[in-house]
Coordinates of C-alpha atoms in Angstrom, one line a residue:
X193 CA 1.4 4.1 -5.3
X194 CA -0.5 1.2 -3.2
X195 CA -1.2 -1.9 -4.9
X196 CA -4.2 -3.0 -2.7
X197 CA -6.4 -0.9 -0.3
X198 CA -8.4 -3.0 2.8
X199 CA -11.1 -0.8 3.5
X200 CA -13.4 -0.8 6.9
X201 CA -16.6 -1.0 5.9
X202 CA -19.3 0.8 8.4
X203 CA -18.2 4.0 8.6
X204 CA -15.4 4.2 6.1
X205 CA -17.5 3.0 2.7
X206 CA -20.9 2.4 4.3
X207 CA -22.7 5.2 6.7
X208 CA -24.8 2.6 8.1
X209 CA -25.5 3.9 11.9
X210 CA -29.1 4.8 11.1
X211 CA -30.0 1.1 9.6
X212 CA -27.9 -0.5 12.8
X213 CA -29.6 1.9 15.2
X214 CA -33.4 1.4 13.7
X215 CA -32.8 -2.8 13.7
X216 CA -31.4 -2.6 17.1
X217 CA -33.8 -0.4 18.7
X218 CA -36.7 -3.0 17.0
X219 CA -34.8 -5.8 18.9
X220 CA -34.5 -4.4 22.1
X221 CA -38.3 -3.5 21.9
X222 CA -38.7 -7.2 21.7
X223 CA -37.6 -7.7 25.0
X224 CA -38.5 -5.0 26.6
X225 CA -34.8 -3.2 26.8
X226 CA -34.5 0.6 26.4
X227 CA -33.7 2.0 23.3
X228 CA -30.2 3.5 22.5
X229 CA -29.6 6.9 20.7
X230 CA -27.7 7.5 17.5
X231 CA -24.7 9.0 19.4
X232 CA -24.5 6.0 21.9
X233 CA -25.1 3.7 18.9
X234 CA -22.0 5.2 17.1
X235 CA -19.7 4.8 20.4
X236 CA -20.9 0.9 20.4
X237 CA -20.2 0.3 16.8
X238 CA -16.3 -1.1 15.6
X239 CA -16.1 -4.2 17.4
X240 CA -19.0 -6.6 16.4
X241 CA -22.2 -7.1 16.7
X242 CA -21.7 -9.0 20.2
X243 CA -20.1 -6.3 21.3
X244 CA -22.8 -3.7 20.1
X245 CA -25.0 -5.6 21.3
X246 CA -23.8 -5.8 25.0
X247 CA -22.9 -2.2 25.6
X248 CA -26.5 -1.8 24.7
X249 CA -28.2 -4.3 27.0
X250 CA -26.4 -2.9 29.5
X251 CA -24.9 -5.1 32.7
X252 CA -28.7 -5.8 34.2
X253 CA -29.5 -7.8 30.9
X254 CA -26.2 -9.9 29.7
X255 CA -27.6 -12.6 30.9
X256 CA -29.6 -12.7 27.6
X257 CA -27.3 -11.4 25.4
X258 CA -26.9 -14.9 23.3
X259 CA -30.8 -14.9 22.8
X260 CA -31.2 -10.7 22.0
X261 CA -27.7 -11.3 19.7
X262 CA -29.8 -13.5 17.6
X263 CA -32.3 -11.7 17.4
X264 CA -30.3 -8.6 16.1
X265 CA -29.0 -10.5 13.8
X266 CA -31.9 -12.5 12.1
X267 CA -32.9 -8.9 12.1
X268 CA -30.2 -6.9 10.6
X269 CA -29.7 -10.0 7.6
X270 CA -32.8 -9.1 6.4
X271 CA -32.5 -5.7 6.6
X272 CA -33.4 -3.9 3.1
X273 CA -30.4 -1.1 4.2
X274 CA -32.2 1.9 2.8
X275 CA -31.0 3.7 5.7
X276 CA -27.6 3.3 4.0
X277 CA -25.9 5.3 2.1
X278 CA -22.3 5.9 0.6
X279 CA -19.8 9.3 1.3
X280 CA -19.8 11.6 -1.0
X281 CA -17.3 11.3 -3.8
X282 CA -16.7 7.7 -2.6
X283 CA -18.1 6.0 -6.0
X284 CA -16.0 7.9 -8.5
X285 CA -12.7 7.4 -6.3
X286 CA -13.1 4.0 -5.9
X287 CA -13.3 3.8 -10.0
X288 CA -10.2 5.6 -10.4
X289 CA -8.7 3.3 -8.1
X290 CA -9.9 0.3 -9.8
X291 CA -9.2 1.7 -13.3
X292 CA -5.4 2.0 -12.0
X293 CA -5.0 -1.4 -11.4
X294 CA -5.5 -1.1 -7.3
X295 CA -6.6 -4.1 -6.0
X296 CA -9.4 -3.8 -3.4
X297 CA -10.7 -6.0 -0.6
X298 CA -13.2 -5.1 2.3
X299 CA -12.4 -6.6 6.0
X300 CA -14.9 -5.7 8.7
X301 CA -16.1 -7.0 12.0
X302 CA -19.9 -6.7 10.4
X303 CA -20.9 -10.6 10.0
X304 CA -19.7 -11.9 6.9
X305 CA -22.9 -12.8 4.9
X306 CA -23.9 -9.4 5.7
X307 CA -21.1 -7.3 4.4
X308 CA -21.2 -9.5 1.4
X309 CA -24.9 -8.6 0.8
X310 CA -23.6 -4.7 1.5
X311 CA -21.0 -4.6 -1.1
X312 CA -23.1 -6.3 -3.5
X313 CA -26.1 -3.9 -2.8
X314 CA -23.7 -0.8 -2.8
X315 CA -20.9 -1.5 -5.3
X316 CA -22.0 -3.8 -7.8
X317 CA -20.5 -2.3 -10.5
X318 CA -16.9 -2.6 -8.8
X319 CA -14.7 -5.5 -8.7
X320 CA -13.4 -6.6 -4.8
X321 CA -11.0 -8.8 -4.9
X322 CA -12.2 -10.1 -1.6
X323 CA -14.6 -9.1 1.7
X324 CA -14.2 -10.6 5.2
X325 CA -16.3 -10.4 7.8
X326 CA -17.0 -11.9 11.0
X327 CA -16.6 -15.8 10.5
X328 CA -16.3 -18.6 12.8
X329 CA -12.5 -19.6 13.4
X330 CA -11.4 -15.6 12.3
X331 CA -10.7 -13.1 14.8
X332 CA -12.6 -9.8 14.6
X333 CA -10.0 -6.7 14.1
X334 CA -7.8 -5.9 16.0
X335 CA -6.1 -9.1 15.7
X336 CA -4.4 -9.2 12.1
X337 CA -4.9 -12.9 11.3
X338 CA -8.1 -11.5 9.2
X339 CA -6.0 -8.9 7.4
X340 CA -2.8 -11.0 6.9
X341 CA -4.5 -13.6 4.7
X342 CA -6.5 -10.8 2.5
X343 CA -2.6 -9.3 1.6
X344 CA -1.7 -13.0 1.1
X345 CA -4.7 -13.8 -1.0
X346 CA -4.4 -10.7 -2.9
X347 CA -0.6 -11.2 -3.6
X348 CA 0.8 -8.5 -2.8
X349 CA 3.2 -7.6 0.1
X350 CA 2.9 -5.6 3.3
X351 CA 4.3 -2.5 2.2
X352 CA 2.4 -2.4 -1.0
X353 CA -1.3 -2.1 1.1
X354 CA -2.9 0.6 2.6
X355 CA -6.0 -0.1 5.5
X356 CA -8.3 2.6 5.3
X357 CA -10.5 2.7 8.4
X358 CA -12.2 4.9 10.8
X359 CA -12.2 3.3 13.9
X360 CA -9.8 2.2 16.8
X361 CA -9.9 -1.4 15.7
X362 CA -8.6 -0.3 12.0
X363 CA -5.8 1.7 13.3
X364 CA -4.8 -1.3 16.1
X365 CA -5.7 -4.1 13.2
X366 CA -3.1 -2.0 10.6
X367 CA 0.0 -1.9 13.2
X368 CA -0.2 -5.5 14.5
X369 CA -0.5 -6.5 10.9
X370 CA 2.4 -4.3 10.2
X371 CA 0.5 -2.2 7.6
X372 CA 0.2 1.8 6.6
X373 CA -3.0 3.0 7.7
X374 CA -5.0 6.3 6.6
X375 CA -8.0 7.4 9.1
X376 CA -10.8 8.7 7.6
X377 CA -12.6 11.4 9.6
X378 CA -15.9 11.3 8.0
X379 CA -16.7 8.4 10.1
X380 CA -17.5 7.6 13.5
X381 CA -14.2 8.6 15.5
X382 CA -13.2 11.9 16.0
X383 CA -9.2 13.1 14.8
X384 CA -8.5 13.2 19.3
X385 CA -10.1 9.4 19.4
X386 CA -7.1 8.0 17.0
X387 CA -4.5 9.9 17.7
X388 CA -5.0 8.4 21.2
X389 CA -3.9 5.3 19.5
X390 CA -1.3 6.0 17.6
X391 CA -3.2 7.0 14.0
X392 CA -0.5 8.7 12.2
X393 CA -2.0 9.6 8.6
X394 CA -5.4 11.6 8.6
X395 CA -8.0 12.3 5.5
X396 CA -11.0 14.2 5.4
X397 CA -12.3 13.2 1.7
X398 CA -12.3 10.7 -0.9
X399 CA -10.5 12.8 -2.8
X400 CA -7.4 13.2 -0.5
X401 CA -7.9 9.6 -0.3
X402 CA -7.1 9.1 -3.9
X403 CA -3.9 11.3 -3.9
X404 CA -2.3 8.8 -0.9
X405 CA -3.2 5.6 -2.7
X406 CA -1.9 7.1 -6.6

């Protein structure tokens, strides 16, 4: 049995593409970009909003990506996420982990006020023993300096967390932190996509989820 899970948060708790794609297509409107599809959106999403933000400018436009990267995220802050939703069975998982005395914590490249406001929107009725997000003076995954001082906070030890993720970043975030990882494949990567970069431990529902962590 784990003692804490770090969970990724779009894509792995949240399926937020359609709210991201919606604000960012409004913000590119603004100044007269192209708008992105939900597929493209989904390939841009795991590294930050700068980053999301680039790859959709495009090369021909990063000369105002500072002034659009605002914009997106003035935007997206105020956001009412009713494009969001959580994965089915997530909820009554995460309560079994809870009532057995797992600690949880959240750590995402998603700003930090804004994955706050997300876990207080979606799981307000669940106890997280902390959330990062994107903050000034804290690498963004896949550096582990973010994950390192949630295990620290949390005391508890390496071995005794799990990183649940569905991304590249989570997978690359878990090994230089030196931590098991479990992809979930109800996100935004395909199985091939990890196992490109080493993901070793696959599951497809909450529920298999559960049986890891207990």
């Amino acid at each position: 049995m784990y003692k804490a899970v770090i969970f990724d948060l779009d894509g792995t708790l949240l399926d937020s593409v359609d709210d991201i794609v919606y604000t960012l297509n409004q913000t590119l409107e603004q100044f007269s970009v192209a708008p992105v599809s939900r597929e493209q959106t989904v390939s841009y999403i795991g590294n930050g909003a700068s980053e999301l933000v680039r790859l959709a400018i495009g090369l021909k436009n990063e000369g105002r990506l500072a002034e659009i990267l605002a914009c997106y995220k003035k935007a997206y802050a105020a956001s009412d996420s009713s494009r969001t939703k959580v994965f089915e069975g997530e909820m009554q998982a995460l309560l079994k982990m809870q009532a057995a005395g797992v600690k949880l914590a959240v750590l995402t490249n998603k700003p930090h006020a804004v994955a706050v406001k997300s876990i207080k929107q979606f799981f307000g009725g669940l106890n997280f023993d902390c959330v990062q997000g994107q903050q000034e003076g804290m690498p963004l995954k896949p550096a582990p300096q973010g994950l390192l001082k949630i295990i620290e906070d949390m005391g508890v030890s390496k071995r005794e967390c799990l990183f649940v993720g569905d991304g590249e970043a989570d997978v690359a975030v878990a090994q230089n932190a030196g931590v098991d990882c479990a992809s979930v494949l109800w996100g935004y990567r395909t199985r091939e996509q990890l196992e490109k970069i080493g993901a070793k431990i696959f599951v497809s529902s909450f529920g298999e989820l559960l049986k890891i962590i207990l």
